[in-house]
mmCIF file of N, CA and C and ligand atoms in Angstrom:
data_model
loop_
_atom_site.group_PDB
_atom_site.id
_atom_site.type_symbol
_atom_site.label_atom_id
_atom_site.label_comp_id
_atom_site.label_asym_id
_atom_site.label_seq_id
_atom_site.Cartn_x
_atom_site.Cartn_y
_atom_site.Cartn_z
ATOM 1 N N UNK A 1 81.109 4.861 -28.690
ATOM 2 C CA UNK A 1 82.533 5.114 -28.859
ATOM 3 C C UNK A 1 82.726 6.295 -29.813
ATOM 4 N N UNK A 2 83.650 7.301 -29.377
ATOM 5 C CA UNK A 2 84.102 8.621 -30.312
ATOM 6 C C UNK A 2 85.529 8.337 -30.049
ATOM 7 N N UNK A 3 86.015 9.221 -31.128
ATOM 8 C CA UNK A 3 87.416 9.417 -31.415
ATOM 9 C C UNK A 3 87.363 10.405 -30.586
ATOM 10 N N UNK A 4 88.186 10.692 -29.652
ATOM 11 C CA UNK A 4 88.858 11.731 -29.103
ATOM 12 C C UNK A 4 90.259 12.517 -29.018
ATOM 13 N N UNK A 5 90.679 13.462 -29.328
ATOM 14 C CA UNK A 5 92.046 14.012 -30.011
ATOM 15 C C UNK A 5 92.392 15.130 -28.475
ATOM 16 N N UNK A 6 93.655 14.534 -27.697
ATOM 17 C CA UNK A 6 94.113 14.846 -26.582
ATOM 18 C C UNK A 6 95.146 16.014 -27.031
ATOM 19 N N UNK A 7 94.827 17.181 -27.002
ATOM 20 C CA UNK A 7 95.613 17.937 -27.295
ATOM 21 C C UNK A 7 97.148 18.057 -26.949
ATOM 22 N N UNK A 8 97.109 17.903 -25.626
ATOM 23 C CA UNK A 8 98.275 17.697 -25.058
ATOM 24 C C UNK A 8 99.323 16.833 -25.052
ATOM 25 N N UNK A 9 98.851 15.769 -25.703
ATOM 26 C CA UNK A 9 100.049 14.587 -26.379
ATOM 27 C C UNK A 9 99.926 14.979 -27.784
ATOM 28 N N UNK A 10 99.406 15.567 -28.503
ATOM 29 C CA UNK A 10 99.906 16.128 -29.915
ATOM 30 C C UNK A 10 100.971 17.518 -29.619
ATOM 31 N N UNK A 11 101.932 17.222 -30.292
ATOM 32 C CA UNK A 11 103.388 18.224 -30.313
ATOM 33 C C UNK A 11 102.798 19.702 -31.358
ATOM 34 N N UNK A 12 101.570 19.338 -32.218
ATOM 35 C CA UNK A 12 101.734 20.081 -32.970
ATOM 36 C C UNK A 12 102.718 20.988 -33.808
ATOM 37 N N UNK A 13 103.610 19.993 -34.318
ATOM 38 C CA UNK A 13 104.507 20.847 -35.082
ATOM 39 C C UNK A 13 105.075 19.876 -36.665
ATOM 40 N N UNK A 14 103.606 19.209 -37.174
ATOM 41 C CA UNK A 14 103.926 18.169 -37.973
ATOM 42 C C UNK A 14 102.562 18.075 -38.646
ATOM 43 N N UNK A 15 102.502 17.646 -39.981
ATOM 44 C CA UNK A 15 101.135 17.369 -40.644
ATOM 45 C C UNK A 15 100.643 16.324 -40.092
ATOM 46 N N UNK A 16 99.874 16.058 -39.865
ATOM 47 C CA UNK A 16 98.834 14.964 -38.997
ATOM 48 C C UNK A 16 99.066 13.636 -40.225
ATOM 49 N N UNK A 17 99.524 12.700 -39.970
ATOM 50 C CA UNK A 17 99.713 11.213 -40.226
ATOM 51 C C UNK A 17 98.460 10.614 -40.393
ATOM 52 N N UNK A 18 97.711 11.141 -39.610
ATOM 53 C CA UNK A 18 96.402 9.975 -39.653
ATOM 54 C C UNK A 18 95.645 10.612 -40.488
ATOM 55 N N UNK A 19 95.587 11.398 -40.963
ATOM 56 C CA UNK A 19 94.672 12.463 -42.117
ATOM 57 C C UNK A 19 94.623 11.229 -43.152
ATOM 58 N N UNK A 20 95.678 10.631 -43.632
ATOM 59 C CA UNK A 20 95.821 9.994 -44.792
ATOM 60 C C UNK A 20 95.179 8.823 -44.651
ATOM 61 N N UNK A 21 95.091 8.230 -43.276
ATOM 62 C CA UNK A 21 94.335 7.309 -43.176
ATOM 63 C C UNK A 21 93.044 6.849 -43.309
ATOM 64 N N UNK A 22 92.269 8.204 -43.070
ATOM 65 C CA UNK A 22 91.202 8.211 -42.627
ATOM 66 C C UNK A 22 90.112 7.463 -43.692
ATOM 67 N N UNK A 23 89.232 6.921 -43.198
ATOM 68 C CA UNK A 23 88.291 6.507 -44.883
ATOM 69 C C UNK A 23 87.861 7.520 -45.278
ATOM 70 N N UNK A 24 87.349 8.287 -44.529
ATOM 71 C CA UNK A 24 86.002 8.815 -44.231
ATOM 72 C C UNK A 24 86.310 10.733 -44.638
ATOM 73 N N UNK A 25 87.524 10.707 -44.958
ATOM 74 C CA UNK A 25 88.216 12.318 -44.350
ATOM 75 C C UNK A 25 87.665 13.249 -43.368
ATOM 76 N N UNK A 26 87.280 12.441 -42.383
ATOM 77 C CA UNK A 26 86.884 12.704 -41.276
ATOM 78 C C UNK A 26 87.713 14.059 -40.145
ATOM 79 N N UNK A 27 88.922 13.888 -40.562
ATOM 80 C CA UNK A 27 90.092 14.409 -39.959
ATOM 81 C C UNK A 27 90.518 15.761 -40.775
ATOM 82 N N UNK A 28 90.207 17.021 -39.866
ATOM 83 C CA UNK A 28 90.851 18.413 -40.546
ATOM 84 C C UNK A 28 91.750 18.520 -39.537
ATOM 85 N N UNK A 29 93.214 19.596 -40.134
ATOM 86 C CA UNK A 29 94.016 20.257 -39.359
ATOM 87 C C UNK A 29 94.116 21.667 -40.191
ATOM 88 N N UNK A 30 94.164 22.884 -39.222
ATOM 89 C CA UNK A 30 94.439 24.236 -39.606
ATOM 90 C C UNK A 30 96.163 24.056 -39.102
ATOM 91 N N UNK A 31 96.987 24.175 -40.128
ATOM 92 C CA UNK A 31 98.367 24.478 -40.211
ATOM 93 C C UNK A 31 98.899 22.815 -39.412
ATOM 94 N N UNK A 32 99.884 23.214 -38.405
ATOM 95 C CA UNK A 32 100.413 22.207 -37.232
ATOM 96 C C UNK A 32 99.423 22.027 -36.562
ATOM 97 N N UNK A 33 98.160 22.783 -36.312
ATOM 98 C CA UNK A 33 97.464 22.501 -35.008
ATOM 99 C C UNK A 33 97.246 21.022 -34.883
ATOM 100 N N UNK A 34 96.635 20.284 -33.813
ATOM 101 C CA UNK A 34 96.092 19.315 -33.562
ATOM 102 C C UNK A 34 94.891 19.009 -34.507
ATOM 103 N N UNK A 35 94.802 17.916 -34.928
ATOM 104 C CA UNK A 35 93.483 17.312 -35.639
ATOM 105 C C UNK A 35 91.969 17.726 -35.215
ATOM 106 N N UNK A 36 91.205 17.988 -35.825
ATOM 107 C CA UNK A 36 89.674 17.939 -35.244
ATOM 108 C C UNK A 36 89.296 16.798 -36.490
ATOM 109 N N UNK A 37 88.359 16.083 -35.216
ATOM 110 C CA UNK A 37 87.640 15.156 -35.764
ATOM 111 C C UNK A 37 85.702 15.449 -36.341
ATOM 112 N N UNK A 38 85.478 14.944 -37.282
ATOM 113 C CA UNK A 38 84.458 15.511 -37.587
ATOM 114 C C UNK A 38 83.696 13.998 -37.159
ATOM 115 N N UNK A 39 82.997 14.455 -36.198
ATOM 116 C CA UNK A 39 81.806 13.055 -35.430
ATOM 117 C C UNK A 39 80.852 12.583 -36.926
ATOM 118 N N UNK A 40 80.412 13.855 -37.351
ATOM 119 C CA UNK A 40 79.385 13.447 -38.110
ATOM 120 C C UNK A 40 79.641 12.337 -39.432
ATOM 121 N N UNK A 41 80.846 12.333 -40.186
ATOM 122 C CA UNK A 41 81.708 11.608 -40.705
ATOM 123 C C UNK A 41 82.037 10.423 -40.668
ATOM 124 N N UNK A 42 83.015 10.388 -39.211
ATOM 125 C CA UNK A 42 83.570 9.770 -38.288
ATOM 126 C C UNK A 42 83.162 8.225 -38.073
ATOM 127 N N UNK A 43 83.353 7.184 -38.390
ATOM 128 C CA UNK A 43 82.656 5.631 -38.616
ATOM 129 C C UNK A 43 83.347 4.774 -37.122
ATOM 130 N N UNK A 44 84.072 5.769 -36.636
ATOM 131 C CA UNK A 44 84.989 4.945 -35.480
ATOM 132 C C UNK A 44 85.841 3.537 -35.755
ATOM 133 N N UNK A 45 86.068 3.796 -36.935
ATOM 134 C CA UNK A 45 86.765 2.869 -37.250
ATOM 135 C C UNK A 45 88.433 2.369 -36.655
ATOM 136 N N UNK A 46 88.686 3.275 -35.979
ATOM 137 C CA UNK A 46 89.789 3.041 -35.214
ATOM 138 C C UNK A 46 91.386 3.384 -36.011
ATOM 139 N N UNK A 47 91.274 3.937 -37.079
ATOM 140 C CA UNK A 47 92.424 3.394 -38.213
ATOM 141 C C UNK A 47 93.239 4.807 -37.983
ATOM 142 N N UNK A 48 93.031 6.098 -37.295
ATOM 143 C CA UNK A 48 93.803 6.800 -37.012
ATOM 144 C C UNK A 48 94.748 7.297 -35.696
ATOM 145 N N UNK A 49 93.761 6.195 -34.881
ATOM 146 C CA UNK A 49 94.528 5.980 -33.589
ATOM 147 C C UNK A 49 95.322 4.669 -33.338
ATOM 148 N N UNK A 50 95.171 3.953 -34.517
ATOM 149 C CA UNK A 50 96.709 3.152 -34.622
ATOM 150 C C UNK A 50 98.218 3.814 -35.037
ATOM 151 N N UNK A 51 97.395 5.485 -35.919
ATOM 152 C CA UNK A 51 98.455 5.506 -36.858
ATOM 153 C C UNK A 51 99.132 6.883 -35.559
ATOM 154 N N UNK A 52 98.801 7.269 -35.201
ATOM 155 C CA UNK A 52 99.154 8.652 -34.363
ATOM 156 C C UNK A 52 100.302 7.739 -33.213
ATOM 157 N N UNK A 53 101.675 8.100 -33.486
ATOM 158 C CA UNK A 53 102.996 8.219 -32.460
ATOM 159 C C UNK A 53 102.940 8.084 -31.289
ATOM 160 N N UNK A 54 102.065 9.521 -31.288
ATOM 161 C CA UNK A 54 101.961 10.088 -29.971
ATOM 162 C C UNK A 54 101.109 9.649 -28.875
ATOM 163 N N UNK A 55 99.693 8.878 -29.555
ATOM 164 C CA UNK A 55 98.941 8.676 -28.935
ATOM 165 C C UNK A 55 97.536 9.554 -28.648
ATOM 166 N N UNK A 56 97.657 10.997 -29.171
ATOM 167 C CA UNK A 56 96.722 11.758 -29.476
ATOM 168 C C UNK A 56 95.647 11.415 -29.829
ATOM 169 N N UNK A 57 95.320 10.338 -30.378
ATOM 170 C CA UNK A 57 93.820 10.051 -30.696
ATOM 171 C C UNK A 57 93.501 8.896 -30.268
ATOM 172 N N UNK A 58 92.637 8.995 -29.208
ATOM 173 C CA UNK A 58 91.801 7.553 -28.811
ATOM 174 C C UNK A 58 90.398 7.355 -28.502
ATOM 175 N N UNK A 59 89.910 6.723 -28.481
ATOM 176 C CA UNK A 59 89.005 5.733 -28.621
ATOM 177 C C UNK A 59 88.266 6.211 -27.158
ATOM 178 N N UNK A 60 87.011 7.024 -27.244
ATOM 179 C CA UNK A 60 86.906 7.123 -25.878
ATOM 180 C C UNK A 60 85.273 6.872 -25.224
HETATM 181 S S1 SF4 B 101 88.092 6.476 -36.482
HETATM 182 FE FE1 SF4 B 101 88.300 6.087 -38.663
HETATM 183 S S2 SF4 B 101 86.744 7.368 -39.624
HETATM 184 FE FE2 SF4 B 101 87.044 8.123 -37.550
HETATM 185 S S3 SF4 B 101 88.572 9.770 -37.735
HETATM 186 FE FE3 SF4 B 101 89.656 7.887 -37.233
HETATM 187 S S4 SF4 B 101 90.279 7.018 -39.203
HETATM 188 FE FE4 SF4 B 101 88.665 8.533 -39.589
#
């Protein structure tokens, strides 16, 4: 299981919500862009694809 970040359901025009969540600070954003997830980090813990609106990050 990886986190996967669907570009196209992120609006990009907002600081990423799930950043704060993360344990791990697994999660960078350059400006609005969409999140990149850092795998190597990354524990799949699931706790930023509860927090994302949009649905942009899942479980894949
Ligand atoms: S699954 Fe957990 S560790 Fe991985 S990016 Fe999301 S919140 Fe961070």
């Amino acid at each position: 299981m990886a986190i996967t970040v669907i570009q196209a359901r992120c609006p990009q025009n907002h600081h990423c919500p799930a950043m704060a969540v993360c344990p791990k600070d697994a999660l960078s954003q350059v400006g609005y862009r969409a999140p990149v997830v850092d795998t190597e980090k990354c524990i799949d813990c699931g706790k930023c694809v509860k927090v994302c609106p949009m649905g942009a990050l899942i479980t894949a």
